[in-house]
Structure formats: C-alpha cells, structure tokens
mmCIF file of C-alpha atoms and ligand atoms in Angstrom:
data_model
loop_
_atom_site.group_PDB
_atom_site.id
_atom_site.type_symbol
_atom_site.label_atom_id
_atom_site.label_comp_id
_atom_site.label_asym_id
_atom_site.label_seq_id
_atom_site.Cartn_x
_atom_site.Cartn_y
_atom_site.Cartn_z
ATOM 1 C CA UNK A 2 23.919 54.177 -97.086
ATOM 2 C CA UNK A 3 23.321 53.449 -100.404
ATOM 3 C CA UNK A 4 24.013 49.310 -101.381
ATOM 4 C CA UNK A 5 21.105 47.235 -101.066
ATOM 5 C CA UNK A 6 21.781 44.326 -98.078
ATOM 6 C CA UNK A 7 21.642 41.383 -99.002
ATOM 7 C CA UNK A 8 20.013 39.118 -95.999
ATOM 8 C CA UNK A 9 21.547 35.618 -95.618
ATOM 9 C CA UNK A 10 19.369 35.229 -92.848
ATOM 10 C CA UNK A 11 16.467 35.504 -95.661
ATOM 11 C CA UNK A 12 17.854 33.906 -97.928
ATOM 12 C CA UNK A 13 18.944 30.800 -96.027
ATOM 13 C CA UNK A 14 16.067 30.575 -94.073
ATOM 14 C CA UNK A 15 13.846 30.166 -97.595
ATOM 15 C CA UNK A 16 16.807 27.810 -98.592
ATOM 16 C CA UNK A 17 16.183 25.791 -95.826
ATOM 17 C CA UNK A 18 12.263 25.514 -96.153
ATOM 18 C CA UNK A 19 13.202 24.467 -99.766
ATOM 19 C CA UNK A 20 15.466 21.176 -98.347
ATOM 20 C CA UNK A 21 12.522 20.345 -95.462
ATOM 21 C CA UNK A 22 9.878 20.412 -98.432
ATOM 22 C CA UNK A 23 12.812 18.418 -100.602
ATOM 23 C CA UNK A 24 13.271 16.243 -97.777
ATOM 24 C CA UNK A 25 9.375 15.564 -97.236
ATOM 25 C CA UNK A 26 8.869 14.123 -100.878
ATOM 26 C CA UNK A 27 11.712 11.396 -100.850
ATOM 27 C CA UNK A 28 9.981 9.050 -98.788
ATOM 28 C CA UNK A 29 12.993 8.406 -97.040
ATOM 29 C CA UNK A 30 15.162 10.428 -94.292
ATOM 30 C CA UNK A 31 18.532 11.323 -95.915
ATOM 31 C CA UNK A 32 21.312 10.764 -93.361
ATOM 32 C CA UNK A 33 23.570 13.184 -92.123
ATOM 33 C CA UNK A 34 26.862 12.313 -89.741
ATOM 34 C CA UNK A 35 28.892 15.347 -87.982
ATOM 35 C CA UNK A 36 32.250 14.076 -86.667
ATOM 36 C CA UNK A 37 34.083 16.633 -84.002
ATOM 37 C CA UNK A 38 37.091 15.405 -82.688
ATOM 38 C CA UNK A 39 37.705 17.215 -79.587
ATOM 39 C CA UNK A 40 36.283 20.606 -78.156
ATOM 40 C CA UNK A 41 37.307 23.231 -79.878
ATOM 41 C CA UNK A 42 34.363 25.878 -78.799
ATOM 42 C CA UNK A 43 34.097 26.838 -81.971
ATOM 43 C CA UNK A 44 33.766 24.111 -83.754
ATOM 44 C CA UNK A 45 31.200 22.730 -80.678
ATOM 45 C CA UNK A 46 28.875 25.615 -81.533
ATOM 46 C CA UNK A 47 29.365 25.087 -85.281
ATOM 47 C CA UNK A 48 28.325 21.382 -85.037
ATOM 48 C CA UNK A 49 25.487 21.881 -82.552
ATOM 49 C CA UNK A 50 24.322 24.522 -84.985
ATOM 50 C CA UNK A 51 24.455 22.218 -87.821
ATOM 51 C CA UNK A 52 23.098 19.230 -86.207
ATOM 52 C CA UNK A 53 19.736 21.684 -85.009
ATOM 53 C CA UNK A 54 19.408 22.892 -88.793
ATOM 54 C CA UNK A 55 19.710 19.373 -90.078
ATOM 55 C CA UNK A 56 16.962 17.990 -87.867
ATOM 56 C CA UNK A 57 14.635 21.199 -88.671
ATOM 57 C CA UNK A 58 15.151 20.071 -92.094
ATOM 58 C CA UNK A 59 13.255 16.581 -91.511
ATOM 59 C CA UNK A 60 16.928 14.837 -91.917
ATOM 60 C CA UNK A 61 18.210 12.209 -89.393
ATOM 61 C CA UNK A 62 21.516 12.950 -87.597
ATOM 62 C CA UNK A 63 24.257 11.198 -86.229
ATOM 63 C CA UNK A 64 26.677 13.381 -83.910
ATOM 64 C CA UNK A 65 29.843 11.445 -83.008
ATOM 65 C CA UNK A 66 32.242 12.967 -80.933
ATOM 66 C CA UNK A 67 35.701 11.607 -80.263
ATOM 67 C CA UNK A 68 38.432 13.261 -77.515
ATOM 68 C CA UNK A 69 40.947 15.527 -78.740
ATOM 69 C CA UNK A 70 43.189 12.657 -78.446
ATOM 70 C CA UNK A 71 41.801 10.044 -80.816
ATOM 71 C CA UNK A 72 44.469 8.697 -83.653
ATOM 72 C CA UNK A 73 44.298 9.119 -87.512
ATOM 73 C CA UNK A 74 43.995 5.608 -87.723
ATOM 74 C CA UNK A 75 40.522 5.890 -85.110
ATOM 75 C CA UNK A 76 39.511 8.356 -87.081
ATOM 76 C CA UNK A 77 39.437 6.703 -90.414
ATOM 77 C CA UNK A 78 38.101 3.290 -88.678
ATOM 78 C CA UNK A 79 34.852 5.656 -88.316
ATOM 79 C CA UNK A 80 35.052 7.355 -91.502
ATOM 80 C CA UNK A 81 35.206 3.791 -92.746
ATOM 81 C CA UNK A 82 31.918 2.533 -91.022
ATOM 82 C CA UNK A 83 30.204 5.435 -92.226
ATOM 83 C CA UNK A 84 31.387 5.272 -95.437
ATOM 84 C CA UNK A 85 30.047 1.711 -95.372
ATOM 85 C CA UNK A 86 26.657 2.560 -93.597
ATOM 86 C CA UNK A 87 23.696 2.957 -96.136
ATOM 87 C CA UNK A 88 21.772 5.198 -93.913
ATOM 88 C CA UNK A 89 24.336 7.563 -93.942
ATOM 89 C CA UNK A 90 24.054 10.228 -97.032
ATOM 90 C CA UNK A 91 26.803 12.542 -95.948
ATOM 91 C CA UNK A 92 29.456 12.887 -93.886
ATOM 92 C CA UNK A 93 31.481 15.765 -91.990
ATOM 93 C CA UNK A 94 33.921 15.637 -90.324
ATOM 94 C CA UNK A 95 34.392 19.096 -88.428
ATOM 95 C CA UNK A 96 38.141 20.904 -89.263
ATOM 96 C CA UNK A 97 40.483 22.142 -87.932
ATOM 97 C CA UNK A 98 41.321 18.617 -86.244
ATOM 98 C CA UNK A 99 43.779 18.003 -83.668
ATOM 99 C CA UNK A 100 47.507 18.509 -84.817
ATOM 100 C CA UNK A 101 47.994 14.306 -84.756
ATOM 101 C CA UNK A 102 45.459 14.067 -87.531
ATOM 102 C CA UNK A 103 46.417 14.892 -91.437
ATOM 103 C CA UNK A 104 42.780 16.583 -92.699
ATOM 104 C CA UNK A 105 44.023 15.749 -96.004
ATOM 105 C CA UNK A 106 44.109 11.762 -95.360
ATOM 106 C CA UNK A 107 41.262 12.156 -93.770
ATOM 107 C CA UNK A 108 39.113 13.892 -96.346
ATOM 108 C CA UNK A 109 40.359 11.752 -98.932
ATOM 109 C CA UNK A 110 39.241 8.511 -97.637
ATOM 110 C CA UNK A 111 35.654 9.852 -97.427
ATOM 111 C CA UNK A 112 33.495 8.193 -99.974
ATOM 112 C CA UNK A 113 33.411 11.162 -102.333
ATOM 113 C CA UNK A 114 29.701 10.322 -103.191
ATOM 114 C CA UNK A 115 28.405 11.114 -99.083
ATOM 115 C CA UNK A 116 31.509 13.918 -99.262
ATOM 116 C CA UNK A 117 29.046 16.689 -98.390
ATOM 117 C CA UNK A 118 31.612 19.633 -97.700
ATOM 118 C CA UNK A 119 33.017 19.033 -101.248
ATOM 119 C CA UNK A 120 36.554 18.439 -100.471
ATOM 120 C CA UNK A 121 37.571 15.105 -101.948
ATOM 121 C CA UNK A 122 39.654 15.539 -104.763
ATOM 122 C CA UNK A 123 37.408 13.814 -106.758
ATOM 123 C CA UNK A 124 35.022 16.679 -106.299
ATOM 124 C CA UNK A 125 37.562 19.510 -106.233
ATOM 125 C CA UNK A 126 38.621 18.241 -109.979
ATOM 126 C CA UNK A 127 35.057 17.621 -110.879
ATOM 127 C CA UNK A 128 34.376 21.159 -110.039
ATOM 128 C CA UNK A 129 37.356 22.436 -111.471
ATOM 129 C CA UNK A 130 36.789 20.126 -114.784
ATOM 130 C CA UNK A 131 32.578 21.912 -115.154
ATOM 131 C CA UNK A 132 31.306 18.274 -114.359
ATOM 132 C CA UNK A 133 28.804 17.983 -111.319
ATOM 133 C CA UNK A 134 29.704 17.114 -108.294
ATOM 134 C CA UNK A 135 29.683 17.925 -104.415
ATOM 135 C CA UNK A 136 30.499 21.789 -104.198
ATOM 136 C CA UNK A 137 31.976 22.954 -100.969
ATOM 137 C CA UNK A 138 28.724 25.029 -98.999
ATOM 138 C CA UNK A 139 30.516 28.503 -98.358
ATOM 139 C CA UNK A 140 31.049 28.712 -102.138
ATOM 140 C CA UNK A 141 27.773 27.303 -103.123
ATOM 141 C CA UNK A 142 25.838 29.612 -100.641
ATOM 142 C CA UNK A 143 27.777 32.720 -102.029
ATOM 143 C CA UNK A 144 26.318 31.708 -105.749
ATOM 144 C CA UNK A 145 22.698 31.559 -104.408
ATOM 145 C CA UNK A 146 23.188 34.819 -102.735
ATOM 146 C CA UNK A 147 24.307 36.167 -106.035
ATOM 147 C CA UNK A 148 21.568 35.185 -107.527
ATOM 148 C CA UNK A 149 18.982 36.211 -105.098
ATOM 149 C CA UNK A 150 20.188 39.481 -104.970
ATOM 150 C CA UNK A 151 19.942 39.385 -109.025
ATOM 151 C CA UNK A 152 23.564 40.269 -109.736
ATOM 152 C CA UNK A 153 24.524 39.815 -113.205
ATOM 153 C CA UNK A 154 27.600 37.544 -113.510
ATOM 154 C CA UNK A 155 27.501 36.893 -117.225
ATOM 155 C CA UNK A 156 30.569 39.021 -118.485
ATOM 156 C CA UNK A 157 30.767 40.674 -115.308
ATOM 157 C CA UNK A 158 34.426 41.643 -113.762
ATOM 158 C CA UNK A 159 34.726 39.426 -110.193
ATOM 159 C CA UNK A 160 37.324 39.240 -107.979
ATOM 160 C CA UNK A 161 38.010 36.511 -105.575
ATOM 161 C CA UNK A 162 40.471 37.791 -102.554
ATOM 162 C CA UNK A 163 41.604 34.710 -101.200
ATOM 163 C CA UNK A 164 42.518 31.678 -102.816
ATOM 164 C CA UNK A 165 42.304 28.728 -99.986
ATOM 165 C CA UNK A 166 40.789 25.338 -100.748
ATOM 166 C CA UNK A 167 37.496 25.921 -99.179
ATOM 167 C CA UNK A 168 36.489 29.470 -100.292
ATOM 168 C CA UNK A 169 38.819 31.137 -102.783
ATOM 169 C CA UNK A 170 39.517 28.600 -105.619
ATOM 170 C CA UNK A 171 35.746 27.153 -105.791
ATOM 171 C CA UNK A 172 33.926 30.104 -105.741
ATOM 172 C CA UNK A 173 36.802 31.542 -108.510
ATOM 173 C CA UNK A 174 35.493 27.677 -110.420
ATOM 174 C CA UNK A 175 31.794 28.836 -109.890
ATOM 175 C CA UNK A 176 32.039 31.961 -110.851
ATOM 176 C CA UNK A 177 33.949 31.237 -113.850
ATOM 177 C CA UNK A 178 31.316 28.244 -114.567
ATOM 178 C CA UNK A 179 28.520 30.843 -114.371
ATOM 179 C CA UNK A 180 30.961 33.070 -117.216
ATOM 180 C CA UNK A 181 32.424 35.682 -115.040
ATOM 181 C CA UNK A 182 35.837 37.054 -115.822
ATOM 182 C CA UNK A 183 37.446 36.020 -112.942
ATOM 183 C CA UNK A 184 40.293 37.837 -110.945
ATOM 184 C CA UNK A 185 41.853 35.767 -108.333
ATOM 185 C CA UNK A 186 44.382 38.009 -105.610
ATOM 186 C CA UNK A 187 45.688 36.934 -102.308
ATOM 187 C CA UNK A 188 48.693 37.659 -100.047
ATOM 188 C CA UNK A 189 51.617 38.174 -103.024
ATOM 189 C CA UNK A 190 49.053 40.407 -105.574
ATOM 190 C CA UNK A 191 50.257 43.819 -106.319
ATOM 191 C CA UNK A 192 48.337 46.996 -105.857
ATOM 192 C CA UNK A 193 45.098 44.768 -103.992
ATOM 193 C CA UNK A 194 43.411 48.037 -103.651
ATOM 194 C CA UNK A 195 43.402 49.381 -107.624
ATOM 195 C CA UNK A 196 42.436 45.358 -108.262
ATOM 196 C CA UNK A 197 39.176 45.209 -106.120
ATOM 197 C CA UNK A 198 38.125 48.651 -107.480
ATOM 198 C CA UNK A 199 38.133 47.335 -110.807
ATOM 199 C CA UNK A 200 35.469 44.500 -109.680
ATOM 200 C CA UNK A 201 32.017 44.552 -110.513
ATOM 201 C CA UNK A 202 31.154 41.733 -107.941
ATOM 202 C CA UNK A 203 34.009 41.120 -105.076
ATOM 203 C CA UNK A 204 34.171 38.207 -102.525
ATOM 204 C CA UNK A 205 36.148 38.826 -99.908
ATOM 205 C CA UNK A 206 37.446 35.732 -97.864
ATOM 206 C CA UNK A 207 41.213 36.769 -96.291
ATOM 207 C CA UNK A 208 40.035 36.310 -92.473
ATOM 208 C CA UNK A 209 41.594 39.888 -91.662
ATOM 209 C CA UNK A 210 39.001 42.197 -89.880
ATOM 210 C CA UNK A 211 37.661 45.061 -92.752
ATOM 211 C CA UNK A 212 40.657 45.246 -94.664
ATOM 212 C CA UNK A 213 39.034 46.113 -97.408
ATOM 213 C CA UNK A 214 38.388 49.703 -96.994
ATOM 214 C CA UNK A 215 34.952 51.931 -98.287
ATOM 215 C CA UNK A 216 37.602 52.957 -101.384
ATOM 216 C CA UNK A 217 38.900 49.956 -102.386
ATOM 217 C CA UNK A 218 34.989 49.565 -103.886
ATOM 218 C CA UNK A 219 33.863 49.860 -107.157
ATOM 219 C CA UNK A 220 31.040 52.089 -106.939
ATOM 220 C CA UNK A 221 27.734 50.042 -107.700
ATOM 221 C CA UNK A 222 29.678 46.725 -107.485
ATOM 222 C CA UNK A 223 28.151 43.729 -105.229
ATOM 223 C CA UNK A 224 30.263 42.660 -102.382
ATOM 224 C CA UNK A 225 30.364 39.221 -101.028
ATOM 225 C CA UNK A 226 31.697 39.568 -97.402
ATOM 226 C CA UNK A 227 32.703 35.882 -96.194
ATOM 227 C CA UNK A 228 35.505 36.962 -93.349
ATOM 228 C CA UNK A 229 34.263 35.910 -89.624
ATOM 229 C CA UNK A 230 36.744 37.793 -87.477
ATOM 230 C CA UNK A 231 36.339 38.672 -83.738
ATOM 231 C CA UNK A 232 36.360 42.646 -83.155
ATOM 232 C CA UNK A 233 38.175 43.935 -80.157
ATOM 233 C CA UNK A 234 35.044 44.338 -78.058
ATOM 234 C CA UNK A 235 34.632 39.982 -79.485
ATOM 235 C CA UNK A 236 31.785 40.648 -81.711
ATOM 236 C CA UNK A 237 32.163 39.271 -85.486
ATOM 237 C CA UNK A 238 33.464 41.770 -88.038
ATOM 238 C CA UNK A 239 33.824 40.938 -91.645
ATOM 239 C CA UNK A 240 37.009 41.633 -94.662
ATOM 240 C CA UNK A 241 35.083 44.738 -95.619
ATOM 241 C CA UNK A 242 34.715 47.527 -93.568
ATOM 242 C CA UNK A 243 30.658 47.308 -93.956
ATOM 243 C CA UNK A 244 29.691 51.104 -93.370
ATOM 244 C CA UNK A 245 32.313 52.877 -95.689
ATOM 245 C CA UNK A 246 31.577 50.239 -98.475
ATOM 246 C CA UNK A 247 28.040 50.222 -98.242
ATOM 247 C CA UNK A 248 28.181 53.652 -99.112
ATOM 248 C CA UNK A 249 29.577 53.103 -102.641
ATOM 249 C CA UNK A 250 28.908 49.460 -103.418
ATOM 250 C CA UNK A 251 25.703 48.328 -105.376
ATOM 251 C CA UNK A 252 24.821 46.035 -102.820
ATOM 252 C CA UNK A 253 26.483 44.103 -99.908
ATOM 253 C CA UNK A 254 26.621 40.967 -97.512
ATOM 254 C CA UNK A 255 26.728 41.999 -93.237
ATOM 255 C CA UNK A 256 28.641 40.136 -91.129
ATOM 256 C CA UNK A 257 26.994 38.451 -89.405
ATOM 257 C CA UNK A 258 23.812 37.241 -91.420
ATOM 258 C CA UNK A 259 25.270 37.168 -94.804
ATOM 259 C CA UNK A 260 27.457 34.056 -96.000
ATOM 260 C CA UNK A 261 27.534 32.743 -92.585
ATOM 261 C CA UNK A 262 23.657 31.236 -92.593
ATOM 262 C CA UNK A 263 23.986 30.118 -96.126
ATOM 263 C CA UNK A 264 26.989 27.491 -95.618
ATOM 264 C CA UNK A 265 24.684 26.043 -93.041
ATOM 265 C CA UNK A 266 21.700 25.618 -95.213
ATOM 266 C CA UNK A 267 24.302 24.192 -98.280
ATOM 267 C CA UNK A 268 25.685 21.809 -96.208
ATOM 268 C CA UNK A 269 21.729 20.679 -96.367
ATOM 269 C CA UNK A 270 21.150 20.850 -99.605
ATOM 270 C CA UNK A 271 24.286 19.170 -100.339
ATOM 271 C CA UNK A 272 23.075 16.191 -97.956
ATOM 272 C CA UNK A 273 19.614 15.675 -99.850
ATOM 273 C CA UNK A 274 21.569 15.951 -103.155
ATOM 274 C CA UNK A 275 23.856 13.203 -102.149
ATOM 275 C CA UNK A 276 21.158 11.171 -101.144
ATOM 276 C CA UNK A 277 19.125 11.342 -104.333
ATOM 277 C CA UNK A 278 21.868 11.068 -106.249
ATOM 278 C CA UNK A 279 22.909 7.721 -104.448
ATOM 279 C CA UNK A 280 19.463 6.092 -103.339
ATOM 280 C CA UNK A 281 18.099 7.209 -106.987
ATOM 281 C CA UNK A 282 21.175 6.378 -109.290
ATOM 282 C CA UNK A 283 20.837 8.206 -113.209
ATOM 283 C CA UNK A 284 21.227 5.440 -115.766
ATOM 284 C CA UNK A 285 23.825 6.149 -118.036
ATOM 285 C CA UNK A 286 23.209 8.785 -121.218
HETATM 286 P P1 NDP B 30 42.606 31.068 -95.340
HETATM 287 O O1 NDP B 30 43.396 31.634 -94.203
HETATM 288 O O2 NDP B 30 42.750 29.638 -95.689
HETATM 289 O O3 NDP B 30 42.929 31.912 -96.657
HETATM 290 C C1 NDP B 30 43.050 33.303 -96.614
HETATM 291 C C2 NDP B 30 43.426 33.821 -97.976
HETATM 292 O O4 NDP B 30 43.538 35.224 -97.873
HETATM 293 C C3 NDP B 30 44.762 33.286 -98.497
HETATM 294 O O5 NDP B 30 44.660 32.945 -99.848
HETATM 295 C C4 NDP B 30 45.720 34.457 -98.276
HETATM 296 O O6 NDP B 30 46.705 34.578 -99.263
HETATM 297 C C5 NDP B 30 44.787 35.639 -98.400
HETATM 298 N N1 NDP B 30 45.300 36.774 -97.642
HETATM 299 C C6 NDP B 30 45.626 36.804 -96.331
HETATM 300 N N2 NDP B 30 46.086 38.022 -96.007
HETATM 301 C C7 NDP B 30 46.050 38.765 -97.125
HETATM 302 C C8 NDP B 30 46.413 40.101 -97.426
HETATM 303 N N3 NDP B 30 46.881 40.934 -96.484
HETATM 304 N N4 NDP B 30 46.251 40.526 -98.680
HETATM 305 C C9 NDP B 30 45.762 39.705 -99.627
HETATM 306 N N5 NDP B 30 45.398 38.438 -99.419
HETATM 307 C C10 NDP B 30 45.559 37.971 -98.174
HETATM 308 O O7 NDP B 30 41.108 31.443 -95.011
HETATM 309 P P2 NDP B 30 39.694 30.808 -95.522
HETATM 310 O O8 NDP B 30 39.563 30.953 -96.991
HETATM 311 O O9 NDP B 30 39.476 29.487 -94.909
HETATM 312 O O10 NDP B 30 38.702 31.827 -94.805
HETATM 313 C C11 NDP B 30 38.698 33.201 -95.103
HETATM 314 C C12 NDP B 30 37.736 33.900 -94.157
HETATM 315 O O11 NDP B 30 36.427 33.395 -94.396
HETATM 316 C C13 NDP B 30 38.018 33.654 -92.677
HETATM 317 O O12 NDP B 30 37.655 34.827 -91.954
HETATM 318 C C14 NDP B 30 37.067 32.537 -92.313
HETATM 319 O O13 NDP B 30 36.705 32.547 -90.944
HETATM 320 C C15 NDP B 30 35.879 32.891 -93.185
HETATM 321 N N6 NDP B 30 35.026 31.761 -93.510
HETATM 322 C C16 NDP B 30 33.687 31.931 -93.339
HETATM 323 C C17 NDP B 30 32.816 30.928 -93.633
HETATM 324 C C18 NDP B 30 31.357 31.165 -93.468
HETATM 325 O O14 NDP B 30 30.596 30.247 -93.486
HETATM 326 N N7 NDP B 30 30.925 32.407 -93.329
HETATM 327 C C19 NDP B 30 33.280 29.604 -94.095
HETATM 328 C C20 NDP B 30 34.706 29.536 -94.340
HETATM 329 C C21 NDP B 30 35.542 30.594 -94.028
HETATM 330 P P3 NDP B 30 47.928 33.490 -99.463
HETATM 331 O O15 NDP B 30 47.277 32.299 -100.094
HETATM 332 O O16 NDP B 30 48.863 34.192 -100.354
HETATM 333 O O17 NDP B 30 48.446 33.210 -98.082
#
C-alpha cells in the first residue's frame, strides 16, 4: 500500500474535543433536538449515536421520538414548538421518514437559523450563493478531512461522483468555494472511469459497494470515500474498492472510520455555531 489513510476516527475525535472546549466557554448549554419518527434500525442507531456524541460534547439534548405512524401535520406541530423554543439551538429531524411524510415540507418549515443539517433552502442557496450559512455535516466533515490530511485544493482537478442534495452538490459548492475546478458525474456521465482518473482529489458518494475500481485512480490523487454499503458477509464497504486504490492514490478515506465519524462531530459543530450565531447576534457591517 502506498496512500497515506486518512483517520476520521482521528480527526473527528480532535473535532469533537474542539466543540466540548467551544461548548465550555459560552456560558450557556447550546441545545440540540433529534426527531426519529418511527424505528427504522438504522436510523435508531444513528440517533442514539448522535444523541451520546452531543452529550460528550457538554450540549443538552432533547430526543423525541414519534411512531411510524405520526401525520405531517404532527410532525410540523413539533417542528413548530421547537422552532419556537429558545433553548433549542438546532434541530434534526432524522430522514428517511415514513412514506406519509413529505421531507421536503418538513425541512422547509425548520427555522433555517437552528437548521443544523443544512437543508433549508435558505441555506442550500446561501451555500450555493458563497454567503455563510448552515452547511450540511457530511460535506463539511469531508472539507476538514481535506484539510487535515493537507491536500491542496487551490487549482486542483476534483471530482464529485454523485450529485444528491446532501452530499454531491454541497461538497461540489465547497469545493468550488475553496477554488477547486470542480467535475461533477453521476448516473448519465460518459466514460465515469477516464473522468475520475483525471481527478486530483475524488469524493465518491454513489451508495454502490467499490465501484470505483484501483484503476479508475489517478495515481497520487486523494480519495474521499463517503459510500456506507453493507458487504455480503453485512460488514460496511465503501464506493472505492479500498485495497486496489490505496495502492495508487496519494492518500485515502476507509470505510468505516473515514467520513462516517466526521458527519457526527459536524452535526456538533454546526449546533454550537447556530447557537452563537443566534444567542450572540453580529450587528450589522
Ligand atoms: P443518493 O442515492 O441520493 O445519490 C447517489 C448519486 O450517485 C446520484 O447522484 C446518482 O446519480 C449517482 N449514481 C448512482 N449510481 C451511479 C452509477 N452507476 N454511476 C454514476 N453515478 C451513479 O445517495 P447519497 O448522496 O445520499 O449517498 C451516497 C452514499 O453516501 C451512500 O452510500 C450513503 O449511505 C453514503 N452517505 C454517507 C454518509 C456518512 O456520513 N458517511 C452521509 C450521507 C450519505 P443520478 O443523480 O444520476 O441518479
């Protein structure tokens, strides 16, 4: 093997350390509410796992949980109070949600100032538009692996594979932000394999296990793996068959312990932001 690894585990776990320490000097406890409609076992472990790093972090947690049949108009009534409840910094409301429920109505009517997850339209376009806002964790977390892992992305060629609403088009907006020249390919894109070998850095977020093969690699290039797929024998595999590209690429993300413990320690960050931001306004200019 030749790539470096970069270690989300690491990385986060300093990440993390940096929120607590954050968290100690407000003189307050920013607010954190986790919403899981149902009991999806996925999304159960998810939450509990978010709900443990939260309160590690110093912050204070609310968990609600709401059967799998609750309405969209339930829903929103508790979106609503939370929306409306100062103590409350951020709010999440665990996707996917049962088929009754639109997630679009649902993000939208979250106060995009406690919209911790980043998906409000108002901070999509924000985003999009290089203002600051809310940026979605999975993205975020992918930048501060860049960075800890010192990969230049001034200039640099990146491809995003994958363009959904929650991984794809922000980290294509961040990476662009931070000057990359930005590639994005997904299902329709011609020749995928001559594309990502042209990539200095390449994220790979499709959700199909190591599709990316050891030669569709650039050889030095640093490779963002963000795909959580279940292997055969139900262990997690990535979008980039690890060994064969670790071999060529400059350095690379395992799955698990690479994006995966980063989105978690975002989503913390992003809760501490919110609250400063809100508690602690900016005057104008
Ligand atoms: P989506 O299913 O929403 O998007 C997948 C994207 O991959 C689409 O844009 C799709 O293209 C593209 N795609 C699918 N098949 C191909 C193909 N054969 N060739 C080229 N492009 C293809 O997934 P998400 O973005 O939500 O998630 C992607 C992966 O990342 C999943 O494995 C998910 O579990 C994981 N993930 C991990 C997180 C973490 O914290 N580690 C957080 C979020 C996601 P098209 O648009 O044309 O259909």
């Amino acid at each position: 093997m030749t790539a470096r690894i970069i270690d989300g585990r690491a990385i986060a776990a300093e990440l993390r350390a940096r929120v607590a320490s954050r968290v100690a000097g407000l003189g307050f406890r920013p607010g954190l509410a986790v919403v899981l409609v149902g009991a999806d076992p996925a999304s159960s472990v998810y939450v509990r796992s978010k709900n443990r790093a939260a309160t590690e972090a110093g912050l204070a947690t609310e968990s609600i949980r709401l059967p799998a049949d609750t309405s969209q108009a339930e829903l929103l009534a508790v979106v609503a109070r939370l929306n409306a409840d100062p103590a409350v910094d951020g709010i999440l409301v665990q996707l996917p949600l049962p088929p009754q429920i639109s997630p679009q109505a649902v993000i939208e009517a979250i106060d995009p100032a406690k919209d911790v997850d980043g998906f409000h339209p108002i901070n999509v376009g924000r985003l999009a538009g290089g203002l600051p806002s809310l940026v979605p964790c999975t993205p975020l977390g992918i930048m501060k692996l860049l960075a800890a892992a010192d990969v230049p992305l001034s200039g640099a060629r990146a491809l995003v594979l994958g363009r959904s609403a929650i991984v794809g088009k922000p980290i294509a907006a961040l990476l662009l932000a931070a000057n990359a020249t930005v590639t994005i390919a997904h299902s329709r894109t011609r020749n995928l394999a001559d594309e990502c070998r042209r990539a200095e850095v390449l994220i790979a977020a499709v959700g199909k296990l190591e599709m990316v093969r050891g030669d569709w690699i650039g050889k030095g290039a640093a490779v963002i793996d963000v795909g959580v797929n279940r292997r055969p024998d139900n262990k997690l595999g990535g979008d980039v068959a690890f060994a064969e590209a670790a071999e060529i690429a400059g350095a690379i993300t395992p799955v698990p312990g690479g994006v995966g413990p980063m989105t978690i320690a975002c989503l913390l960050e992003n809760t501490v932001t919110a609250a400063e931001r809100r508690r602690r306004p900016v005057p104008p200019g």
